[in-house]
Short mmCIF file of C-alpha atoms in Angstrom, two decimals:
data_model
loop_
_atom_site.label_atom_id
_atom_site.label_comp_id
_atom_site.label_asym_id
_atom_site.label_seq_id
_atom_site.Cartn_x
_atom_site.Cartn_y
_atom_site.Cartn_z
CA UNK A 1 -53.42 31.00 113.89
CA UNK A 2 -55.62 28.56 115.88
CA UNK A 3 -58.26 29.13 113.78
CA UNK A 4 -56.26 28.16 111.11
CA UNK A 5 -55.18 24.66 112.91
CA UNK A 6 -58.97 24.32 113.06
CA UNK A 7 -59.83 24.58 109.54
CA UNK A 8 -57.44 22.27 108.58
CA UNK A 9 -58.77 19.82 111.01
CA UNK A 10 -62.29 20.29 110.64
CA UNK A 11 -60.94 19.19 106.64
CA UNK A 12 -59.45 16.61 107.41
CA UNK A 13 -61.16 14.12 110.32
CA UNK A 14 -64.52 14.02 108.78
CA UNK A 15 -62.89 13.40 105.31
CA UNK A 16 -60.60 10.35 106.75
CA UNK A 17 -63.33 8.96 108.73
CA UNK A 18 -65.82 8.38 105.43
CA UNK A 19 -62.74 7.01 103.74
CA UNK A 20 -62.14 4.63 106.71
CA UNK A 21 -65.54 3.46 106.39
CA UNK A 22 -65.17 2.41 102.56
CA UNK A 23 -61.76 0.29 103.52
CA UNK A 24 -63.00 -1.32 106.57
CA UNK A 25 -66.23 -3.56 107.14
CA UNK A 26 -68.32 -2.04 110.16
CA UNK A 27 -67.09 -5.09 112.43
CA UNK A 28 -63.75 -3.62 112.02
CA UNK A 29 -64.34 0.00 111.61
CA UNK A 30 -63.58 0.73 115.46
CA UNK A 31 -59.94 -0.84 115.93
CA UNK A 32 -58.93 0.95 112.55
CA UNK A 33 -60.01 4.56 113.55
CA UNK A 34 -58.66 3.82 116.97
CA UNK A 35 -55.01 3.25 115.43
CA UNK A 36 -55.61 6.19 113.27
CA UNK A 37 -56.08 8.25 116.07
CA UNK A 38 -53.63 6.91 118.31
CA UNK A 39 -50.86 8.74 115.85
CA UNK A 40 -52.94 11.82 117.21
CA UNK A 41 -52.44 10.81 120.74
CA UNK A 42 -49.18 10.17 120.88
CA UNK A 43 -48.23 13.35 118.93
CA UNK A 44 -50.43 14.99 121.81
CA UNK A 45 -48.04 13.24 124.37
CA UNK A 46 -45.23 14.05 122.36
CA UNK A 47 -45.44 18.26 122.59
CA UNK A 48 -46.29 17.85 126.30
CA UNK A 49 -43.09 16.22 126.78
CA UNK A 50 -41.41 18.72 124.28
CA UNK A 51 -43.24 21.77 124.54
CA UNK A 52 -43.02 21.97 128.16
CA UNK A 53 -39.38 21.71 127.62
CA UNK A 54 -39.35 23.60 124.74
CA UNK A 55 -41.22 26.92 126.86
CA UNK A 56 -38.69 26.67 129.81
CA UNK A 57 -35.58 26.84 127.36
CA UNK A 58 -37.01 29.53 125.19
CA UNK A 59 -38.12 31.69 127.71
CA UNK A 60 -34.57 31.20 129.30
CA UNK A 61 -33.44 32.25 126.41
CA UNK A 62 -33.04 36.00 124.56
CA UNK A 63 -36.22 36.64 121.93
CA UNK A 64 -35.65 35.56 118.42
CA UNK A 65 -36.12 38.72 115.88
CA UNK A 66 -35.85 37.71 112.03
CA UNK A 67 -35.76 39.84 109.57
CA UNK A 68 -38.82 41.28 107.73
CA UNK A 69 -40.85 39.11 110.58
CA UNK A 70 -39.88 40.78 113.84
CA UNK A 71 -39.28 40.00 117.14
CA UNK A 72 -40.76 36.38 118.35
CA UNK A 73 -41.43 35.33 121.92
CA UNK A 74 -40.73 31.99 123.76
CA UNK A 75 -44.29 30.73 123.28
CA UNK A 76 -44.16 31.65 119.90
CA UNK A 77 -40.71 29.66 119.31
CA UNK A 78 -42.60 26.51 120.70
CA UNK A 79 -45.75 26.61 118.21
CA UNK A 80 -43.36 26.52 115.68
CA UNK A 81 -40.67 24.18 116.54
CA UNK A 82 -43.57 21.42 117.59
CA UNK A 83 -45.35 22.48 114.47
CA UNK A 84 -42.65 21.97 111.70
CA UNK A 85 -42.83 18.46 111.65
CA UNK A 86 -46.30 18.37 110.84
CA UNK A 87 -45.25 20.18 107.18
CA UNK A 88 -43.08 17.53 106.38
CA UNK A 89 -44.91 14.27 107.47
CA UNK A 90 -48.55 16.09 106.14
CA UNK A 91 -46.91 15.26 102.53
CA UNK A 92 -46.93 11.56 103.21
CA UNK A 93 -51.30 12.03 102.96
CA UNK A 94 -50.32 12.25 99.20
CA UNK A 95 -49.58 8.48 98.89
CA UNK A 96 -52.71 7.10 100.36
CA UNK A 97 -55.02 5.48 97.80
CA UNK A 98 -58.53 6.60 96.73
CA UNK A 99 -60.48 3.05 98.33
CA UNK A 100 -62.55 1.10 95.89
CA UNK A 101 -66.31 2.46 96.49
CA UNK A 102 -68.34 -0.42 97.35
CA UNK A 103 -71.41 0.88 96.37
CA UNK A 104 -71.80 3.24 93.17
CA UNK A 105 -71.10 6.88 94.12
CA UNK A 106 -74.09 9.26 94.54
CA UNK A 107 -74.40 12.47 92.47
CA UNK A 108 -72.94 15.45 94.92
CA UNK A 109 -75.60 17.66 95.72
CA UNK A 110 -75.40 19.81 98.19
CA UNK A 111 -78.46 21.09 99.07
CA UNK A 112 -80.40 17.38 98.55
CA UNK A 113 -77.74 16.19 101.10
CA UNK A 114 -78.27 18.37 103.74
CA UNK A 115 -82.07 17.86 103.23
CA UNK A 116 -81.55 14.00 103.29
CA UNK A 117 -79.36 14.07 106.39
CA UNK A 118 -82.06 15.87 108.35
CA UNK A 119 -84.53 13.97 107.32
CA UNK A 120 -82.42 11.08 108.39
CA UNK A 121 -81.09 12.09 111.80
CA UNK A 122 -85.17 12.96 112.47
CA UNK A 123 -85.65 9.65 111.77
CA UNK A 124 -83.43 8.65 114.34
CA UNK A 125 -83.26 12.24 116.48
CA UNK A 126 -82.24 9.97 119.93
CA UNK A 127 -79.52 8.33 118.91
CA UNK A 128 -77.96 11.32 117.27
CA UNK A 129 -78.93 13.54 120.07
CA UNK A 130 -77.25 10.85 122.51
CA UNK A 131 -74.44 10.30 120.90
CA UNK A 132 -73.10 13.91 119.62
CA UNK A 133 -73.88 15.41 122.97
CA UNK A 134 -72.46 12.47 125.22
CA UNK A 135 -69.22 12.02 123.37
CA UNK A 136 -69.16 16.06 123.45
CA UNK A 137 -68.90 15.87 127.23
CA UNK A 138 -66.77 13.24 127.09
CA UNK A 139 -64.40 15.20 125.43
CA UNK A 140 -64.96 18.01 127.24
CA UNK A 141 -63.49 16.10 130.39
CA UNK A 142 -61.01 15.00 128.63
CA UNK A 143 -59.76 18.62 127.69
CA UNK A 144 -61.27 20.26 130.70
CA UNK A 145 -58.64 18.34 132.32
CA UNK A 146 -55.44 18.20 129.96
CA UNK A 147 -56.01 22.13 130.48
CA UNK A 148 -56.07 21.87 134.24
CA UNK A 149 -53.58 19.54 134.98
CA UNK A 150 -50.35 21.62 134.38
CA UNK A 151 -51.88 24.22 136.68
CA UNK A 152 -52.70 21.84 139.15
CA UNK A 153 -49.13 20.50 139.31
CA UNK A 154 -47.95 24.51 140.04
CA UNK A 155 -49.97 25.21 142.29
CA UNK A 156 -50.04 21.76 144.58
CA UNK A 157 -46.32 20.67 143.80
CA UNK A 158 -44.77 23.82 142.70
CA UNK A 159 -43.73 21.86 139.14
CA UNK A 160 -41.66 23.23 136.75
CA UNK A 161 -43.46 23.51 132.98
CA UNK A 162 -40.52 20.65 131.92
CA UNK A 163 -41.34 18.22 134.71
CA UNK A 164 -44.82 18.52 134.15
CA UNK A 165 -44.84 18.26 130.42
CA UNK A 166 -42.57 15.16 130.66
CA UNK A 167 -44.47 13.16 133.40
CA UNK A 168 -48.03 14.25 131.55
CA UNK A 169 -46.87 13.26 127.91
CA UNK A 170 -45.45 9.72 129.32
CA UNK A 171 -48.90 9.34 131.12
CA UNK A 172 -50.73 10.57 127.85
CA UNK A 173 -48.57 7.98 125.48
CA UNK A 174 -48.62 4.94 127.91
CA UNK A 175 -52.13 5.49 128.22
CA UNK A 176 -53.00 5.66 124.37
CA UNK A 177 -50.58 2.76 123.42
CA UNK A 178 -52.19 0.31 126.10
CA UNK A 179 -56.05 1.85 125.72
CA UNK A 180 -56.94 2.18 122.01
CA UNK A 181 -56.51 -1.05 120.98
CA UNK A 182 -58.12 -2.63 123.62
CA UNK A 183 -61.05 -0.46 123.27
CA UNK A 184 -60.83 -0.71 119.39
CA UNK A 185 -60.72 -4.75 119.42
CA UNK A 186 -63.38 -5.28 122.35
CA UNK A 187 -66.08 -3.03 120.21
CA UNK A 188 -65.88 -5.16 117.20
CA UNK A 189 -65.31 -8.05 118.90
CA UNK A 190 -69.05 -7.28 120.64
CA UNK A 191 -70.23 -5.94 117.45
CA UNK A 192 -69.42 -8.61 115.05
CA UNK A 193 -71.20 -10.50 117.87
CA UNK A 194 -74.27 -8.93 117.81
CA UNK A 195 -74.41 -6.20 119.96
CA UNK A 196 -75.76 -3.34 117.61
CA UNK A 197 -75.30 -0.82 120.56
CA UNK A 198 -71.49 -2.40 121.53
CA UNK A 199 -70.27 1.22 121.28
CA UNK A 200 -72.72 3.06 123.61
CA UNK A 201 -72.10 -0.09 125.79
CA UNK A 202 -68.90 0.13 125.99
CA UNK A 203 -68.25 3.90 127.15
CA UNK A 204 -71.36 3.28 129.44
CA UNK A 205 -68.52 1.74 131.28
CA UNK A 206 -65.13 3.83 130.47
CA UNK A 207 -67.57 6.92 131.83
CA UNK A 208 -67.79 5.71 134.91
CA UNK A 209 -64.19 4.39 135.40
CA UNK A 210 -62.71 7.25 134.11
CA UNK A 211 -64.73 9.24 136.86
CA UNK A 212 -63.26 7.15 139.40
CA UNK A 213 -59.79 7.49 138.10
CA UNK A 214 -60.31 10.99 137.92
CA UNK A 215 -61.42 11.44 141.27
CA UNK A 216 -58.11 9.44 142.68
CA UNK A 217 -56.09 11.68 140.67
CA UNK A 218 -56.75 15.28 141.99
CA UNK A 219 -57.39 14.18 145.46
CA UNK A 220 -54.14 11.85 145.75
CA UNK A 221 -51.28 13.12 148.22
CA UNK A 222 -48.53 12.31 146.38
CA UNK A 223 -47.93 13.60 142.65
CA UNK A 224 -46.82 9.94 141.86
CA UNK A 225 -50.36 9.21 142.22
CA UNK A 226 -52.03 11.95 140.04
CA UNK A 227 -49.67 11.13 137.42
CA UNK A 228 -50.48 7.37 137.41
CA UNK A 229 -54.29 7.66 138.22
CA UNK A 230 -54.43 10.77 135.30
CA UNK A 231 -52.84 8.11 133.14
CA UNK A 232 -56.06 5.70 133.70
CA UNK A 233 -58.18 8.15 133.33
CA UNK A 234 -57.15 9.25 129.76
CA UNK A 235 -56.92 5.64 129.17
CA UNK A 236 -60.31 4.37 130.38
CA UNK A 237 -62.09 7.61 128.16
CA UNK A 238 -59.42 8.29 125.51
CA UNK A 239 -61.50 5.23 123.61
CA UNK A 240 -64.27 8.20 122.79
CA UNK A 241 -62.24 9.44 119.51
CA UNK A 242 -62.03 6.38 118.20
CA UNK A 243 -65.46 4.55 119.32
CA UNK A 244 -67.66 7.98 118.79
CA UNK A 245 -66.88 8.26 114.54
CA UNK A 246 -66.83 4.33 114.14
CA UNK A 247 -70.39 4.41 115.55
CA UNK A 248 -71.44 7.55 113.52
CA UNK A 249 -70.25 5.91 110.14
CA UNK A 250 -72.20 2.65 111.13
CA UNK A 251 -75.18 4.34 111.47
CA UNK A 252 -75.37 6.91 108.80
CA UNK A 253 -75.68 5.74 105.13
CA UNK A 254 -72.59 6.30 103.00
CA UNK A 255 -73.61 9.45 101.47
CA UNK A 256 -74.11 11.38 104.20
CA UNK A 257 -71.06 10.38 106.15
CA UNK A 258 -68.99 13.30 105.53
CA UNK A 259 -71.50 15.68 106.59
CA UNK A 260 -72.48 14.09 109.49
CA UNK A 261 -69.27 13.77 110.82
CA UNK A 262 -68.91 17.46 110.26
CA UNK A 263 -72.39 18.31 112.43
CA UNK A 264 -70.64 15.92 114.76
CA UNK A 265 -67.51 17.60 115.23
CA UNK A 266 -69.38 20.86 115.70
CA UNK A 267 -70.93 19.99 118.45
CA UNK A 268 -67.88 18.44 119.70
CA UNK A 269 -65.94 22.00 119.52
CA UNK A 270 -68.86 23.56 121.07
CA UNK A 271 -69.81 21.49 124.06
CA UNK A 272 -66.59 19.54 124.72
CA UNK A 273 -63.39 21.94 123.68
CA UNK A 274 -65.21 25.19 125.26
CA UNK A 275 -67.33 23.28 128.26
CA UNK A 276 -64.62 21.79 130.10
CA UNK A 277 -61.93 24.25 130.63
CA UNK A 278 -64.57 26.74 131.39
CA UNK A 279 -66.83 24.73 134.04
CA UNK A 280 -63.05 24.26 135.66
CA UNK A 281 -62.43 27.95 135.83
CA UNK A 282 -65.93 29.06 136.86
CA UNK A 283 -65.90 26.21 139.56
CA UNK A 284 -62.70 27.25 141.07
CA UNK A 285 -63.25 31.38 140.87
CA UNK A 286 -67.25 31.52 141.68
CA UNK A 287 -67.83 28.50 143.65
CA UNK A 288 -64.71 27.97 145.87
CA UNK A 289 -63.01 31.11 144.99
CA UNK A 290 -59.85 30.04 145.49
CA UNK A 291 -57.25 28.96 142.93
CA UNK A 292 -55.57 26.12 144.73
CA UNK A 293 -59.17 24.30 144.39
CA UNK A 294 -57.78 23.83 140.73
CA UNK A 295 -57.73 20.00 141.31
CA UNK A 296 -61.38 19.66 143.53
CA UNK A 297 -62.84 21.65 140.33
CA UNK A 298 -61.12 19.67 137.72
CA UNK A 299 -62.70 16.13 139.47
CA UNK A 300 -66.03 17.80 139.80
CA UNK A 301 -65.94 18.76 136.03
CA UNK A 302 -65.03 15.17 134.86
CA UNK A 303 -67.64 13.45 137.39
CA UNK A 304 -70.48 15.81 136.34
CA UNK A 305 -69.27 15.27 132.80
CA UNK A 306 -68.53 11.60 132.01
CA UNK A 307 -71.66 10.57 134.47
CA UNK A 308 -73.56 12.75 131.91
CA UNK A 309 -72.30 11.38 129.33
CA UNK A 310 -72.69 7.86 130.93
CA UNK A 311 -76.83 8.43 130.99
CA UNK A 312 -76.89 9.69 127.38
CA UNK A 313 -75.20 6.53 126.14
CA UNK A 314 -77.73 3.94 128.26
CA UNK A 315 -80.75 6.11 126.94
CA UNK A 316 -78.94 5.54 123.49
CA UNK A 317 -78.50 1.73 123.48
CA UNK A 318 -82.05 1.04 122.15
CA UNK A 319 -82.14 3.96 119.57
CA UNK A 320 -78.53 2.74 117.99
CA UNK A 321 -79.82 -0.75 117.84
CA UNK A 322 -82.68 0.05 115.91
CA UNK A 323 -80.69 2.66 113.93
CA UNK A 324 -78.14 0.14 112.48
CA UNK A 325 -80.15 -2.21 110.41
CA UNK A 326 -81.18 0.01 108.05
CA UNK A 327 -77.74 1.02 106.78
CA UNK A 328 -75.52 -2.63 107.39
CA UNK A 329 -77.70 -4.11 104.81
CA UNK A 330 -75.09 -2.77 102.50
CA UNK A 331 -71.98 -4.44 104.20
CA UNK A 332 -72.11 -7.17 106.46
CA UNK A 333 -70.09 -6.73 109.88
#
């Protein structure tokens, strides 16, 4: 089933990043992928407030059994009741426009496209290399610790699933609504004033906040505190799923977007979805060996992380600026 909610995705973002980058000019480009994927965020905030609720009725509750289908548990209730939505508003994808092509289309071919986009990311192997991987461990902080956090709250507070869902999703919505439009607007604000490299600049900077906040948040005494310092923290790095593909599309020429972006969200899955919940869990049952170090683990993991992360994108800065001329030629900023 997962598998399946990745396919679809792994459709999709690539797919409606390219198409962003045909309606918007590059000066732009950042502010309208970050309100793009603030809809994600706040549907992410959403089933934390739900599906924390949603798990402590059902498993209340007696199991479902349906005919022809079988029995189904409480976790299985809650995929599907937070999932049904998406069937219904998914149809409203059918009444976006195809954009206007700016430049005429180039003849799909495969195997020359591959070939073309190797050659080009050789051509500029540093920034690439700087930017998949950093924004990879950014997001691995950022899901090393939405995977933690819940725990954390059981084991420090002794939280219910409901309270914790509820007091995480507010944190994750106010924290989306308030960040990605700031960080949107302030990258093309620097790039449509020169700064080729405004989007490694700017999470140079979120990095290391976001550290910070993250550090105040898992060592705080009082839950108040983790709750409002988590909230900074997803709001100072959240910026990386909307600055990260902006960037990308800037850099790479139009026909070799889409695949790109795909190689891109690769090594996003590989390094950031399966790095950060694991470096938690081996930090807290091989290093401290002790599962109420949950929170110590989860700060180390974002530190080591976004400070990673932080050096990739100042070794980047030169490469990007030097890698954006030859594709904004095309379309002035």
């Amino acid at each position: 089933a997962r598998a399946g909610v990745g396919a679809g995705e792994a459709a999709l973002t690539p797919a409606v990043y390219s198409l962003l980058a045909e309606l918007f000019r590059p000066g732009r480009l950042a502010l309208a992928i970050s309100i793009f994927v603030l809809a994600g965020n706040i549907g992410t905030g959403i089933s934390f407030i739900l599906g924390g609720s949603i798990v402590q009725l059902v498993n209340a509750g007696p199991t479902l059994s349906l005919p022809g289908l079988g029995e189904f548990h409480g976790w299985q209730i809650a995929l599907i009741l937070t999932g049904l939505p998406g069937l219904i508003i998914g149809g409203l994808a059918f009444t976006l426009p195809e954009p206007r092509r700016r430049v005429a289309p180039v003849k799909a071919d495969p195997a020359r496209s591959y070939a073309a986009l190797f050659r080009f990311v050789g051509a500029h192997k540093t920034f690439y290399f700087c930017h998949n991987v950093g924004f990879a461990l950014v997001m691995g902080a950022i899901v090393g610790a939405a995977s933690w956090t819940p725990a954390f709250f059981i084991r420090t507070y002794a939280w219910k699933t409901g309270q914790i869902g509820l007091w995480l999703g507010i944190a994750m919505i106010a924290s989306a609504l308030i960040g990605m439009g700031i960080h949107g607007t302030v990258v093309d604000a620097m790039f449509r004033k020169g700064k080729k490299d405004a989007h490694l600049r700017w999470l140079v900077l979120m990095c290391i906040l976001g550290a910070l906040a993250a550090g105040v948040a898992y060592t705080a005494a009082a839950p108040v505190w983790t709750i409002a310092f988590f909230g900074l923290f997803n709001m100072f790095v959240m910026g990386f799923s909307s600055i990260g593909p902006a960037a990308l599309q800037i850099v790479t020429p139009k026909e070799l977007r889409g695949k790109a972006s795909s190689i891109y969200f690769i090594t996003l899955m590989a390094i950031g979805t399966a790095g950060g919940p694991s470096a938690v869990a081996a930090l807290t049952d091989f290093v401290f060996h002790d599962e109420s170090f949950v929170g110590i683990a989860t700060a180390i993991m974002v530190a080591a992380f976004l400070l990673t992360a932080a050096t990739l994108f100042m070794i980047g800065l030169k490469p990007m600026r030097e890698a954006v001329p030859a594709t904004l030629s095309t379309h002035e900023a």
